[in-house]
Short mmCIF file of C-alpha atoms and ligand atoms in Angstrom, two decimals:
data_model
loop_
_atom_site.label_atom_id
_atom_site.label_comp_id
_atom_site.label_asym_id
_atom_site.label_seq_id
_atom_site.Cartn_x
_atom_site.Cartn_y
_atom_site.Cartn_z
CA MET Y 15 2.86 -27.36 -24.71
CA ALA Y 16 0.98 -26.80 -27.94
CA GLY Y 17 -1.44 -23.94 -28.36
CA GLY Y 18 -4.42 -26.26 -28.74
CA ALA Y 19 -3.91 -27.92 -25.38
CA MET Y 20 -3.57 -24.54 -23.79
CA VAL Y 21 -6.93 -23.46 -25.13
CA SER Y 22 -8.62 -26.27 -23.30
CA SER Y 23 -6.88 -25.51 -20.03
CA VAL Y 24 -7.64 -21.81 -19.92
CA GLY Y 25 -9.73 -20.96 -16.92
CA PRO Y 26 -9.71 -20.01 -13.28
CA ASN Y 27 -8.88 -23.49 -12.12
CA LYS Y 28 -5.67 -23.85 -14.06
CA SER Y 29 -2.46 -24.53 -12.16
CA TYR Y 30 1.12 -24.75 -13.33
CA ASN Y 31 3.86 -27.21 -12.53
CA GLY Y 32 6.17 -26.55 -9.61
CA GLY Y 33 5.25 -25.01 -6.31
CA MET Y 34 6.80 -22.96 -3.58
CA THR Y 35 10.59 -23.15 -3.50
CA PHE Y 36 13.00 -21.74 -0.99
CA TYR Y 37 14.51 -19.62 -3.73
CA VAL Y 38 11.26 -17.91 -4.71
CA PHE Y 39 10.40 -17.37 -1.05
CA TRP Y 40 13.78 -15.79 -0.46
CA ALA Y 41 13.51 -13.53 -3.53
CA ILE Y 42 10.04 -12.44 -2.49
CA LEU Y 43 11.10 -11.80 1.08
CA VAL Y 44 13.99 -9.60 -0.05
CA ALA Y 45 11.84 -7.69 -2.56
CA SER Y 46 9.07 -7.16 -0.05
CA CYS Y 47 11.56 -5.17 2.04
CA GLY Y 48 10.54 -2.37 -0.34
CA GLY Y 49 7.56 -2.08 2.00
CA LEU Y 50 9.91 -1.25 4.87
CA ILE Y 51 10.84 2.15 3.51
CA PHE Y 52 7.22 3.05 2.97
CA GLY Y 53 6.24 1.87 6.44
CA TYR Y 54 9.18 3.48 8.21
CA ASP Y 55 8.18 6.81 6.85
CA ILE Y 56 4.52 6.45 7.73
CA GLY Y 57 5.44 5.63 11.31
CA ILE Y 58 8.21 8.13 11.80
CA SER Y 59 6.52 11.39 10.82
CA GLY Y 60 3.72 11.28 13.38
CA GLY Y 61 6.14 10.63 16.25
CA VAL Y 62 8.66 13.23 15.16
CA THR Y 63 5.98 15.89 14.84
CA ALA Y 64 5.04 15.14 18.46
CA MET Y 65 8.61 15.79 19.71
CA HIS Y 66 9.16 19.14 21.39
CA PRO Y 67 12.74 19.85 20.19
CA PHE Y 68 11.62 19.19 16.60
CA LEU Y 69 8.62 21.48 16.94
CA MET Y 70 10.67 24.19 18.65
CA LYS Y 71 13.24 24.18 15.86
CA PHE Y 72 11.00 24.03 12.80
CA PHE Y 73 7.44 24.80 13.88
CA PRO Y 74 7.63 27.12 16.91
CA SER Y 75 4.02 28.31 16.64
CA VAL Y 76 2.71 24.73 16.98
CA TYR Y 77 4.99 24.24 19.94
CA GLU Y 78 3.65 27.32 21.70
CA LYS Y 79 0.08 26.17 21.12
CA GLU Y 80 0.90 22.75 22.49
CA ILE Y 81 2.42 24.16 25.65
CA GLY Y 82 -0.91 25.81 26.38
CA ILE Y 83 -2.83 22.63 25.54
CA GLN Y 84 -4.78 22.42 28.80
CA ASN Y 85 -6.69 25.62 28.14
CA THR Y 86 -7.41 25.28 24.46
CA ASN Y 87 -9.84 23.32 22.36
CA GLN Y 88 -7.99 20.03 22.08
CA TYR Y 89 -9.52 19.19 18.72
CA CYS Y 90 -7.54 22.09 17.24
CA THR Y 91 -4.10 22.00 18.84
CA PHE Y 92 -2.26 20.49 15.88
CA ASN Y 93 -4.06 22.35 13.14
CA SER Y 94 -0.96 23.79 11.41
CA GLU Y 95 -0.66 23.74 7.63
CA THR Y 96 3.12 23.78 7.55
CA LEU Y 97 3.31 20.89 9.99
CA THR Y 98 0.88 18.75 8.01
CA LEU Y 99 2.68 19.65 4.82
CA PHE Y 100 5.78 18.10 6.37
CA THR Y 101 3.94 14.79 6.64
CA SER Y 102 1.99 14.95 3.43
CA SER Y 103 4.55 16.46 0.99
CA LEU Y 104 6.13 13.03 0.62
CA TYR Y 105 2.93 11.61 -0.83
CA LEU Y 106 2.70 14.24 -3.53
CA ALA Y 107 6.23 13.40 -4.61
CA ALA Y 108 5.40 9.68 -4.55
CA LEU Y 109 2.31 10.31 -6.65
CA VAL Y 110 4.25 12.02 -9.43
CA ALA Y 111 7.10 9.50 -9.20
CA SER Y 112 4.81 6.53 -9.65
CA PHE Y 113 4.11 7.54 -13.27
CA VAL Y 114 7.80 7.77 -14.09
CA ALA Y 115 8.30 4.48 -12.27
CA SER Y 116 5.71 2.87 -14.53
CA THR Y 117 7.91 3.42 -17.60
CA VAL Y 118 11.09 2.42 -15.80
CA THR Y 119 9.47 -0.75 -14.46
CA ARG Y 120 8.08 -1.70 -17.85
CA LYS Y 121 11.15 -0.86 -19.94
CA PHE Y 122 14.09 -1.49 -17.61
CA GLY Y 123 12.63 -4.03 -15.21
CA ARG Y 124 11.09 -4.35 -11.78
CA LYS Y 125 14.51 -4.81 -10.21
CA ILE Y 126 15.99 -1.51 -11.46
CA SER Y 127 12.93 0.34 -10.14
CA MET Y 128 13.38 -1.20 -6.69
CA ILE Y 129 17.09 -0.34 -6.54
CA PHE Y 130 16.41 3.20 -7.69
CA GLY Y 131 13.66 3.58 -5.09
CA GLY Y 132 16.05 2.52 -2.33
CA LEU Y 133 18.74 4.93 -3.52
CA LEU Y 134 16.46 7.97 -3.58
CA PHE Y 135 15.07 7.09 -0.18
CA LEU Y 136 18.63 6.92 1.14
CA ILE Y 137 19.38 10.43 -0.14
CA GLY Y 138 16.18 11.70 1.49
CA ALA Y 139 17.07 10.08 4.82
CA VAL Y 140 20.48 11.76 4.89
CA LEU Y 141 19.04 15.19 3.99
CA ASN Y 142 16.40 14.91 6.70
CA GLY Y 143 18.81 13.68 9.34
CA ILE Y 144 21.14 16.66 8.87
CA ALA Y 145 18.42 19.26 8.15
CA PHE Y 146 19.09 22.69 9.61
CA ASN Y 147 16.12 24.49 8.09
CA VAL Y 148 12.58 23.76 6.96
CA ALA Y 149 13.58 23.85 3.27
CA MET Y 150 16.02 20.96 3.79
CA LEU Y 151 13.32 19.02 5.57
CA TYR Y 152 10.94 19.41 2.65
CA ILE Y 153 13.57 18.63 -0.02
CA GLY Y 154 14.49 15.49 1.92
CA ARG Y 155 10.84 14.49 1.98
CA VAL Y 156 10.58 14.87 -1.77
CA PHE Y 157 13.47 12.40 -2.22
CA LEU Y 158 11.87 10.03 0.27
CA GLY Y 159 8.60 10.34 -1.60
CA VAL Y 160 10.11 9.56 -4.99
CA GLY Y 161 11.77 6.52 -3.39
CA VAL Y 162 8.44 5.35 -1.96
CA GLY Y 163 6.74 5.93 -5.34
CA PHE Y 164 9.25 3.70 -7.13
CA ALA Y 165 9.19 0.98 -4.49
CA SER Y 166 5.43 0.75 -4.22
CA GLN Y 167 5.06 0.73 -7.98
CA SER Y 168 7.55 -2.07 -8.58
CA VAL Y 169 7.45 -4.32 -5.50
CA PRO Y 170 3.81 -5.51 -5.65
CA LEU Y 171 4.26 -6.26 -9.37
CA TYR Y 172 7.45 -8.16 -8.66
CA LEU Y 173 5.79 -10.23 -5.96
CA SER Y 174 2.72 -11.09 -8.00
CA GLU Y 175 4.78 -12.11 -11.02
CA MET Y 176 7.27 -14.22 -9.09
CA ALA Y 177 4.82 -16.03 -6.84
CA PRO Y 178 3.34 -19.42 -7.75
CA CYS Y 179 -0.35 -18.64 -8.30
CA MET Y 180 -1.62 -20.80 -5.44
CA TYR Y 181 0.46 -18.78 -2.98
CA ARG Y 182 0.27 -15.42 -4.71
CA GLY Y 183 -2.00 -13.89 -2.10
CA ARG Y 184 0.03 -14.70 0.95
CA LEU Y 185 3.34 -13.91 -0.72
CA ASN Y 186 2.07 -10.57 -1.94
CA VAL Y 187 0.84 -9.76 1.56
CA LEU Y 188 4.50 -9.79 2.60
CA PHE Y 189 4.72 -6.30 1.07
CA GLN Y 190 2.09 -5.08 3.50
CA LEU Y 191 3.71 -7.05 6.31
CA MET Y 192 6.95 -5.14 5.67
CA ILE Y 193 5.01 -1.87 5.63
CA THR Y 194 3.59 -2.68 9.06
CA ILE Y 195 6.99 -3.80 10.39
CA GLY Y 196 8.47 -0.55 9.07
CA ILE Y 197 5.76 1.42 10.89
CA LEU Y 198 6.35 -0.50 14.14
CA ILE Y 199 10.13 -0.09 14.00
CA ALA Y 200 9.60 3.62 13.42
CA ASN Y 201 7.24 3.81 16.41
CA LEU Y 202 9.86 2.09 18.58
CA VAL Y 203 12.66 4.30 17.29
CA ASN Y 204 10.55 7.38 18.09
CA TYR Y 205 9.80 6.08 21.55
CA GLY Y 206 13.52 5.63 22.23
CA SER Y 207 14.84 8.74 20.53
CA ASP Y 208 12.32 10.99 22.31
CA LYS Y 209 14.16 10.10 25.51
CA ILE Y 210 17.42 11.63 24.28
CA LYS Y 211 17.76 14.56 26.62
CA ALA Y 212 20.02 16.65 24.36
CA GLY Y 213 17.09 17.07 21.96
CA TRP Y 214 18.55 15.54 18.79
CA GLY Y 215 16.41 12.41 18.96
CA TRP Y 216 14.34 13.56 15.98
CA ARG Y 217 17.52 13.60 13.85
CA LEU Y 218 18.18 10.00 14.78
CA SER Y 219 14.60 9.03 13.93
CA LEU Y 220 14.76 10.65 10.51
CA ALA Y 221 18.30 9.51 9.66
CA LEU Y 222 17.65 5.87 10.55
CA ALA Y 223 15.43 5.70 7.46
CA ALA Y 224 18.77 5.06 5.74
CA VAL Y 225 18.80 1.51 7.14
CA PRO Y 226 15.70 0.18 5.34
CA ALA Y 227 16.85 2.10 2.24
CA LEU Y 228 20.16 0.24 2.24
CA ILE Y 229 18.42 -3.09 2.80
CA VAL Y 230 16.21 -2.50 -0.25
CA MET Y 231 19.02 -1.25 -2.46
CA LEU Y 232 21.49 -4.00 -1.66
CA GLY Y 233 18.87 -6.75 -1.39
CA ALA Y 234 17.28 -5.93 -4.75
CA SER Y 235 20.62 -5.87 -6.55
CA PHE Y 236 21.01 -9.61 -5.85
CA LEU Y 237 17.55 -10.52 -7.15
CA PRO Y 238 16.66 -11.87 -10.59
CA ASP Y 239 14.10 -9.94 -12.61
CA THR Y 240 10.69 -11.59 -13.10
CA PRO Y 241 10.19 -14.14 -15.92
CA ASN Y 242 7.38 -11.91 -17.22
CA TYR Y 243 9.72 -8.93 -17.62
CA LEU Y 244 12.54 -11.05 -19.03
CA ILE Y 245 10.29 -12.60 -21.68
CA ASP Y 246 8.85 -9.21 -22.47
CA SER Y 247 12.34 -7.87 -23.10
CA ASN Y 248 13.30 -10.86 -25.27
CA LYS Y 249 15.65 -12.43 -22.72
CA HIS Y 250 14.08 -15.83 -23.29
CA LYS Y 251 16.99 -17.99 -22.14
CA GLU Y 252 17.38 -16.09 -18.90
CA ALA Y 253 13.62 -16.20 -18.38
CA LYS Y 254 13.62 -20.00 -18.65
CA VAL Y 255 16.50 -20.29 -16.20
CA VAL Y 256 14.72 -18.05 -13.68
CA LEU Y 257 11.39 -19.81 -14.14
CA LYS Y 258 12.96 -23.24 -13.60
CA ARG Y 259 14.74 -22.00 -10.53
CA ILE Y 260 11.78 -20.29 -8.90
CA ARG Y 261 9.35 -23.13 -9.66
CA GLY Y 262 11.85 -25.84 -8.69
CA THR Y 263 11.14 -27.93 -11.81
CA ASP Y 264 12.32 -28.21 -15.41
CA ASP Y 265 8.76 -28.70 -16.54
CA ILE Y 266 7.86 -25.03 -16.95
CA ASP Y 267 6.73 -25.03 -20.60
CA GLU Y 268 3.07 -24.37 -19.91
CA GLU Y 269 3.69 -21.34 -17.73
CA TYR Y 270 6.45 -20.14 -20.04
CA ASN Y 271 4.13 -20.34 -23.05
CA ASP Y 272 1.34 -18.50 -21.28
CA ILE Y 273 3.66 -15.68 -20.28
CA SER Y 274 5.04 -15.57 -23.83
CA LEU Y 275 1.54 -15.24 -25.25
CA ALA Y 276 0.73 -12.51 -22.77
CA SER Y 277 3.96 -10.82 -23.77
CA GLN Y 278 3.11 -11.02 -27.48
CA ALA Y 279 -0.22 -9.38 -26.78
CA SER Y 280 1.53 -6.80 -24.66
CA LYS Y 281 4.04 -6.01 -27.45
CA LEU Y 282 1.22 -4.93 -29.73
CA VAL Y 283 0.69 -2.10 -27.33
CA ASN Y 284 2.84 0.96 -27.93
CA ASP Y 285 1.17 3.26 -25.50
CA PRO Y 286 -0.25 1.53 -22.41
CA TRP Y 287 -1.81 4.81 -21.28
CA LYS Y 288 -3.92 4.99 -24.42
CA LYS Y 289 -4.60 1.28 -24.30
CA ILE Y 290 -5.86 1.34 -20.77
CA LEU Y 291 -8.72 3.63 -21.81
CA GLU Y 292 -10.25 0.92 -24.01
CA ARG Y 293 -13.60 -0.40 -22.87
CA LYS Y 294 -12.36 -3.91 -22.15
CA TYR Y 295 -10.00 -2.54 -19.47
CA ARG Y 296 -12.76 -0.60 -17.72
CA PRO Y 297 -13.11 -3.11 -14.86
CA HIS Y 298 -9.35 -3.20 -14.30
CA ILE Y 299 -8.91 0.53 -14.23
CA ILE Y 300 -11.89 1.02 -11.92
CA MET Y 301 -10.48 -1.50 -9.43
CA ALA Y 302 -6.93 -0.17 -9.76
CA ALA Y 303 -8.19 3.29 -8.77
CA LEU Y 304 -11.03 2.57 -6.37
CA LEU Y 305 -9.40 -0.01 -4.12
CA PRO Y 306 -6.51 2.23 -3.02
CA GLY Y 307 -8.78 5.28 -2.83
CA LEU Y 308 -11.26 3.51 -0.61
CA GLN Y 309 -8.42 2.04 1.44
CA GLN Y 310 -7.43 5.55 2.46
CA LEU Y 311 -11.01 6.57 3.20
CA THR Y 312 -11.03 4.10 6.10
CA GLY Y 313 -9.07 6.78 7.94
CA ILE Y 314 -6.24 4.34 8.71
CA ASN Y 315 -3.59 6.99 8.30
CA VAL Y 316 -5.21 9.20 10.85
CA VAL Y 317 -4.10 6.49 13.25
CA MET Y 318 -0.78 5.74 11.56
CA PHE Y 319 0.42 9.32 11.17
CA TYR Y 320 -1.28 10.96 14.03
CA ALA Y 321 -1.61 8.26 16.69
CA PRO Y 322 0.76 10.09 19.07
CA VAL Y 323 -1.00 13.37 18.32
CA LEU Y 324 -4.41 11.75 18.73
CA PHE Y 325 -3.41 10.20 22.02
CA LYS Y 326 -2.09 13.53 23.24
CA THR Y 327 -5.45 15.00 22.33
CA LEU Y 328 -6.94 12.35 24.59
CA GLY Y 329 -4.85 13.74 27.40
CA PHE Y 330 -1.96 11.27 27.35
CA GLY Y 331 1.50 12.58 28.19
CA ASN Y 332 4.33 12.58 25.64
CA GLU Y 333 5.68 9.19 26.61
CA ALA Y 334 2.28 7.53 26.95
CA SER Y 335 1.30 8.83 23.51
CA LEU Y 336 4.37 7.37 21.86
CA ALA Y 337 3.92 4.12 23.81
CA SER Y 338 0.31 3.83 22.61
CA ALA Y 339 1.50 4.32 19.06
CA VAL Y 340 3.79 1.34 19.62
CA ILE Y 341 0.77 -0.69 20.75
CA THR Y 342 -1.30 0.14 17.65
CA GLY Y 343 1.80 -0.54 15.53
CA GLY Y 344 2.21 -3.98 17.16
CA VAL Y 345 -1.44 -4.86 16.55
CA ASN Y 346 -1.01 -3.79 12.93
CA VAL Y 347 1.89 -6.23 12.41
CA ALA Y 348 0.26 -9.14 14.29
CA ALA Y 349 -3.04 -8.82 12.45
CA THR Y 350 -1.31 -8.80 9.07
CA PHE Y 351 -0.21 -12.39 9.78
CA VAL Y 352 -3.90 -13.31 9.87
CA SER Y 353 -4.13 -12.11 6.31
CA VAL Y 354 -1.05 -14.12 5.33
CA ALA Y 355 -2.77 -17.21 6.73
CA LEU Y 356 -6.23 -16.62 5.27
CA VAL Y 357 -5.96 -14.77 1.98
CA ASP Y 358 -5.41 -17.85 -0.20
CA ARG Y 359 -7.81 -19.99 1.83
CA LYS Y 360 -10.79 -17.72 2.49
CA GLY Y 361 -10.24 -15.54 -0.54
CA ARG Y 362 -10.04 -11.79 -1.11
CA ARG Y 363 -13.76 -11.00 -0.96
CA PHE Y 364 -14.35 -12.53 2.44
CA LEU Y 365 -11.49 -10.62 4.07
CA LEU Y 366 -12.38 -7.32 2.41
CA ILE Y 367 -16.01 -7.47 3.51
CA GLU Y 368 -15.32 -8.70 7.05
CA GLY Y 369 -12.57 -6.10 7.51
CA ALA Y 370 -14.78 -3.25 6.31
CA LEU Y 371 -17.60 -4.20 8.69
CA GLN Y 372 -15.21 -4.54 11.62
CA MET Y 373 -13.75 -1.11 10.88
CA PHE Y 374 -17.26 0.33 10.66
CA ILE Y 375 -18.16 -0.90 14.13
CA PHE Y 376 -15.03 0.39 15.81
CA GLN Y 377 -14.97 3.76 14.02
CA VAL Y 378 -18.49 4.35 15.31
CA ILE Y 379 -17.50 3.36 18.86
CA VAL Y 380 -14.36 5.54 18.85
CA GLY Y 381 -16.32 8.51 17.51
CA SER Y 382 -18.99 8.02 20.17
CA LEU Y 383 -16.47 7.69 23.02
CA ILE Y 384 -14.76 10.90 21.97
CA TRP Y 385 -18.13 12.63 21.55
CA ALA Y 386 -19.23 11.55 25.03
CA LYS Y 387 -16.14 13.05 26.65
CA PHE Y 388 -15.14 16.00 24.54
CA GLY Y 389 -18.55 16.99 23.16
CA THR Y 390 -18.17 19.86 20.74
CA SER Y 391 -16.13 22.15 22.98
CA GLY Y 392 -13.10 19.86 22.84
CA VAL Y 393 -12.21 20.53 26.45
CA ALA Y 394 -12.13 17.56 28.83
CA VAL Y 395 -10.08 15.61 31.29
CA VAL Y 396 -10.12 11.91 30.41
CA SER Y 397 -9.59 9.21 33.02
CA GLN Y 398 -6.97 6.60 32.28
CA PRO Y 399 -9.35 3.63 31.95
CA TYR Y 400 -11.50 5.64 29.54
CA ALA Y 401 -8.50 6.56 27.41
CA MET Y 402 -7.36 2.93 27.45
CA GLY Y 403 -10.81 1.92 26.24
CA VAL Y 404 -10.41 4.26 23.28
CA VAL Y 405 -6.97 2.81 22.56
CA PHE Y 406 -8.46 -0.71 22.66
CA CYS Y 407 -11.14 0.20 20.12
CA ILE Y 408 -8.57 1.87 17.89
CA CYS Y 409 -6.58 -1.40 18.03
CA CYS Y 410 -9.65 -3.40 16.92
CA PHE Y 411 -10.12 -0.97 14.05
CA VAL Y 412 -6.45 -1.31 13.07
CA ALA Y 413 -6.68 -5.14 13.21
CA GLY Y 414 -9.70 -5.08 10.89
CA PHE Y 415 -7.73 -2.96 8.42
CA ALA Y 416 -4.53 -4.98 8.74
CA TRP Y 417 -5.99 -8.29 7.64
CA SER Y 418 -8.15 -6.88 4.89
CA TRP Y 419 -7.89 -3.57 3.10
CA GLY Y 420 -4.28 -2.97 4.14
CA PRO Y 421 -2.76 -5.82 2.16
CA LEU Y 422 -5.56 -6.45 -0.34
CA ALA Y 423 -5.76 -2.94 -1.73
CA TRP Y 424 -2.19 -3.63 -2.94
CA LEU Y 425 -2.59 -7.28 -3.82
CA VAL Y 426 -5.76 -7.19 -5.91
CA PRO Y 427 -4.74 -4.39 -8.33
CA SER Y 428 -1.38 -6.07 -8.91
CA GLU Y 429 -2.94 -9.41 -9.89
CA ILE Y 430 -5.99 -8.47 -11.95
CA CYS Y 431 -4.42 -6.74 -14.97
CA PRO Y 432 -3.05 -8.25 -18.19
CA LEU Y 433 0.63 -7.71 -18.83
CA GLU Y 434 0.16 -4.96 -21.45
CA ILE Y 435 -1.43 -2.58 -18.94
CA ARG Y 436 -0.09 -4.06 -15.67
CA SER Y 437 2.65 -1.54 -15.05
CA ALA Y 438 0.49 1.46 -16.00
CA ALA Y 439 -2.40 0.22 -13.85
CA GLN Y 440 -0.07 -0.29 -10.91
CA SER Y 441 1.00 3.37 -11.24
CA ILE Y 442 -2.63 4.37 -11.06
CA THR Y 443 -2.96 2.34 -7.86
CA VAL Y 444 0.09 3.97 -6.32
CA ALA Y 445 -0.90 7.45 -7.49
CA VAL Y 446 -4.44 7.19 -6.13
CA ASN Y 447 -3.17 5.74 -2.86
CA MET Y 448 -0.68 8.59 -2.50
CA LEU Y 449 -3.21 11.23 -3.55
CA PHE Y 450 -5.72 10.12 -0.95
CA THR Y 451 -2.98 9.67 1.66
CA PHE Y 452 -1.92 13.24 0.94
CA ILE Y 453 -5.44 14.60 1.17
CA ILE Y 454 -6.20 12.79 4.44
CA ALA Y 455 -2.87 13.77 5.99
CA GLN Y 456 -3.33 17.36 4.90
CA ILE Y 457 -6.89 17.85 6.03
CA PHE Y 458 -7.09 15.58 9.07
CA PRO Y 459 -5.96 18.18 11.65
CA TRP Y 460 -8.34 20.70 10.05
CA LEU Y 461 -11.16 18.15 9.96
CA LEU Y 462 -10.56 17.16 13.56
CA CYS Y 463 -10.70 20.83 14.51
CA ASN Y 464 -13.94 21.40 12.57
CA ALA Y 465 -15.84 18.11 12.27
CA LYS Y 466 -14.57 16.99 15.70
CA PHE Y 467 -15.78 13.52 16.72
CA GLY Y 468 -17.99 13.50 13.58
CA LEU Y 469 -14.84 12.77 11.59
CA PHE Y 470 -14.91 9.18 12.79
CA TYR Y 471 -18.50 8.78 11.59
CA VAL Y 472 -17.48 10.01 8.16
CA PHE Y 473 -14.81 7.34 7.93
CA ALA Y 474 -17.31 4.77 9.24
CA PHE Y 475 -19.68 5.69 6.42
CA PHE Y 476 -16.98 4.95 3.85
CA THR Y 477 -16.28 1.51 5.30
CA LEU Y 478 -19.93 0.61 4.67
CA VAL Y 479 -19.61 1.82 1.08
CA MET Y 480 -16.52 -0.36 0.75
CA ALA Y 481 -18.22 -3.53 1.98
CA SER Y 482 -21.09 -3.05 -0.51
CA PHE Y 483 -18.69 -2.24 -3.33
CA VAL Y 484 -16.79 -5.49 -2.84
CA TRP Y 485 -20.00 -7.47 -2.47
CA TYR Y 486 -21.38 -6.32 -5.82
CA TYR Y 487 -18.36 -5.57 -7.96
CA LEU Y 488 -15.22 -7.44 -6.99
CA PRO Y 489 -14.76 -10.92 -8.45
CA GLU Y 490 -12.81 -13.51 -6.47
CA THR Y 491 -9.26 -13.89 -7.77
CA ARG Y 492 -7.92 -16.47 -5.34
CA GLY Y 493 -5.85 -19.18 -7.05
CA VAL Y 494 -6.33 -17.83 -10.61
CA PRO Y 495 -3.07 -17.69 -12.62
CA ILE Y 496 -2.13 -14.09 -13.24
CA GLU Y 497 -2.12 -14.39 -17.06
CA GLU Y 498 -5.56 -16.06 -16.98
CA MET Y 499 -7.57 -13.31 -15.32
CA TRP Y 500 -9.72 -12.49 -18.35
CA SER Y 501 -11.95 -15.44 -17.60
CA VAL Y 502 -12.68 -14.05 -14.12
CA TRP Y 503 -13.88 -10.77 -15.57
CA LYS Y 504 -15.75 -12.46 -18.38
CA GLU Y 505 -17.73 -14.58 -15.92
CA HIS Y 506 -18.65 -11.66 -13.65
CA LYS Y 507 -22.27 -10.53 -13.95
CA VAL Y 508 -21.49 -6.81 -13.98
CA TRP Y 509 -18.13 -6.76 -15.79
CA GLY Y 510 -18.71 -9.62 -18.24
CA LYS Y 511 -20.33 -7.32 -20.79
CA TYR Y 512 -17.18 -5.20 -20.99
CA ILE Y 513 -15.07 -8.17 -22.06
CA PRO Y 514 -15.54 -9.08 -25.73
CA ASP Y 515 -15.37 -12.79 -26.59
CA ASP Y 516 -12.42 -12.28 -28.90
CA VAL Y 517 -10.30 -11.04 -26.02
CA MET Y 518 -10.45 -14.56 -24.71
CA GLU Y 519 -9.40 -15.81 -28.15
CA THR Y 520 -6.49 -13.38 -28.28
CA GLU Y 521 -5.44 -14.64 -24.88
CA LYS Y 522 -5.42 -18.18 -26.08
CA THR Y 523 -3.59 -17.62 -29.36
CA GLY Y 524 -1.46 -14.58 -28.64
CA LYS Y 525 -2.75 -12.95 -31.85
CA PRO Y 526 -4.74 -9.73 -32.10
CA SER Y 527 -8.44 -10.39 -32.42
CA GLU Y 528 -8.73 -9.68 -36.16
CA GLU Y 529 -6.18 -12.42 -36.94
CA VAL Y 530 -7.90 -15.04 -34.83
C1 LIG Z 5 -1.49 1.79 3.36
C2 LIG Z 5 -0.86 2.87 4.16
C3 LIG Z 5 -1.10 2.59 5.62
C4 LIG Z 5 -0.58 1.22 5.98
C5 LIG Z 5 -0.88 0.86 7.40
C6 LIG Z 5 -0.92 0.47 3.75
O1 LIG Z 5 -1.52 -0.54 3.02
O2 LIG Z 5 -1.31 2.03 1.97
O3 LIG Z 5 -1.39 4.10 3.79
O4 LIG Z 5 -0.46 3.52 6.42
O5 LIG Z 5 -1.15 0.25 5.14
O6 LIG Z 5 -0.41 -0.39 7.74
#
């Protein structure tokens, strides 16, 4: 298609030829398995740190405290820095790795990053499974973390670039769906391996991380790279073949040309990290950083990492705690399907606002129920129906997260940025997500011990901030082709002033603004 015709069709309502094909669905399904490794780890650490043989071997002081749980302040039982460092060290490694992954993803392709992520995760799983001292545990976690950093940097990009724009939302949500499935599988594995009488169940839990790692590694090696990457690295013939195959039509010229123009603009950029600081990328960078940061401030990982610990605090036995974690894990998976169904129909803004308000309500209720029973002393005996009521409210909170901020804090940053800064911006998203995950994981036991039930009110406050933030600042991106996003920003009443008119011209012609 000629450049002139393209100018007239630029805009949020543009759509390309071809639709959903089995091939693109298959490629996206395989790539989204990158979410499995992330999820498996999230789910496994909380359960393992609730297992007595694991605590006795690596964290004896926590074990001794737990044995005396009845007589102590239950808010403070699990307040051990070394134990929380076990959970959170992975996220520091992932944070650092995401910046390296940005260069690898941009220069060598999304596919190589995914394979590499799987490989490192595999090494970490083996080290953790055979660990005989705390040092080995931590080194294993660093490998796992680097693997997670690479996977979460490359997979969302891969999904957004491969998906036909009308289905981009729901296909991208598959990443989150795999995260939730990974968490649930981990919860189930923990539930089963805790029953191993000989006490090596924790080894099984940690070593089984090798399975999702192998799936990602092998699966990704059969995938094509994205047309956007192929065009960007001058593999034009291959790009056309892939584009025809994934769109199921030979009539791909319009999309091909748009990606080529985006690629030409992107090639003018030598240093995306310098580029991203320009004023016109302000809205992108703010969203890329704030969405994942706010996602963590919902307190979701307090439930994901510490559900068994939290349930023990509520007076559940070992088995009941792990079983309840399976319930919250199941709700997490089921509710993510709601997002798959609604994200391209209702749009991103609706889900993000509804989800935030739902989380607000249930955080407040959970905080109040815990306050009513445990007060500030932290000593109480909770009846079973009461504890089940708390579990129910936690499930409603998890559901609200799972169909909104869970998937969308990954989807939106991966679809809003132009090609020249897309990989760098995605690293910012991963890094901020990991940083906040680390901080929450690290300080939660301390916060629970000190802020007590008030902790839940703090998280509730943030969910209100999130709803208002989306209301005022986030434009709707549903159905907009990924290389056409400038128009969305330009039309927004807050962000429009950051987008100069000639950016739109550059978009249309592929030439830097001074040549237009
Ligand atoms: C978040 C994780 C969280 C998970 C829960 C993801 O989107 O990034 O931190 O544990 O959702 O399903």
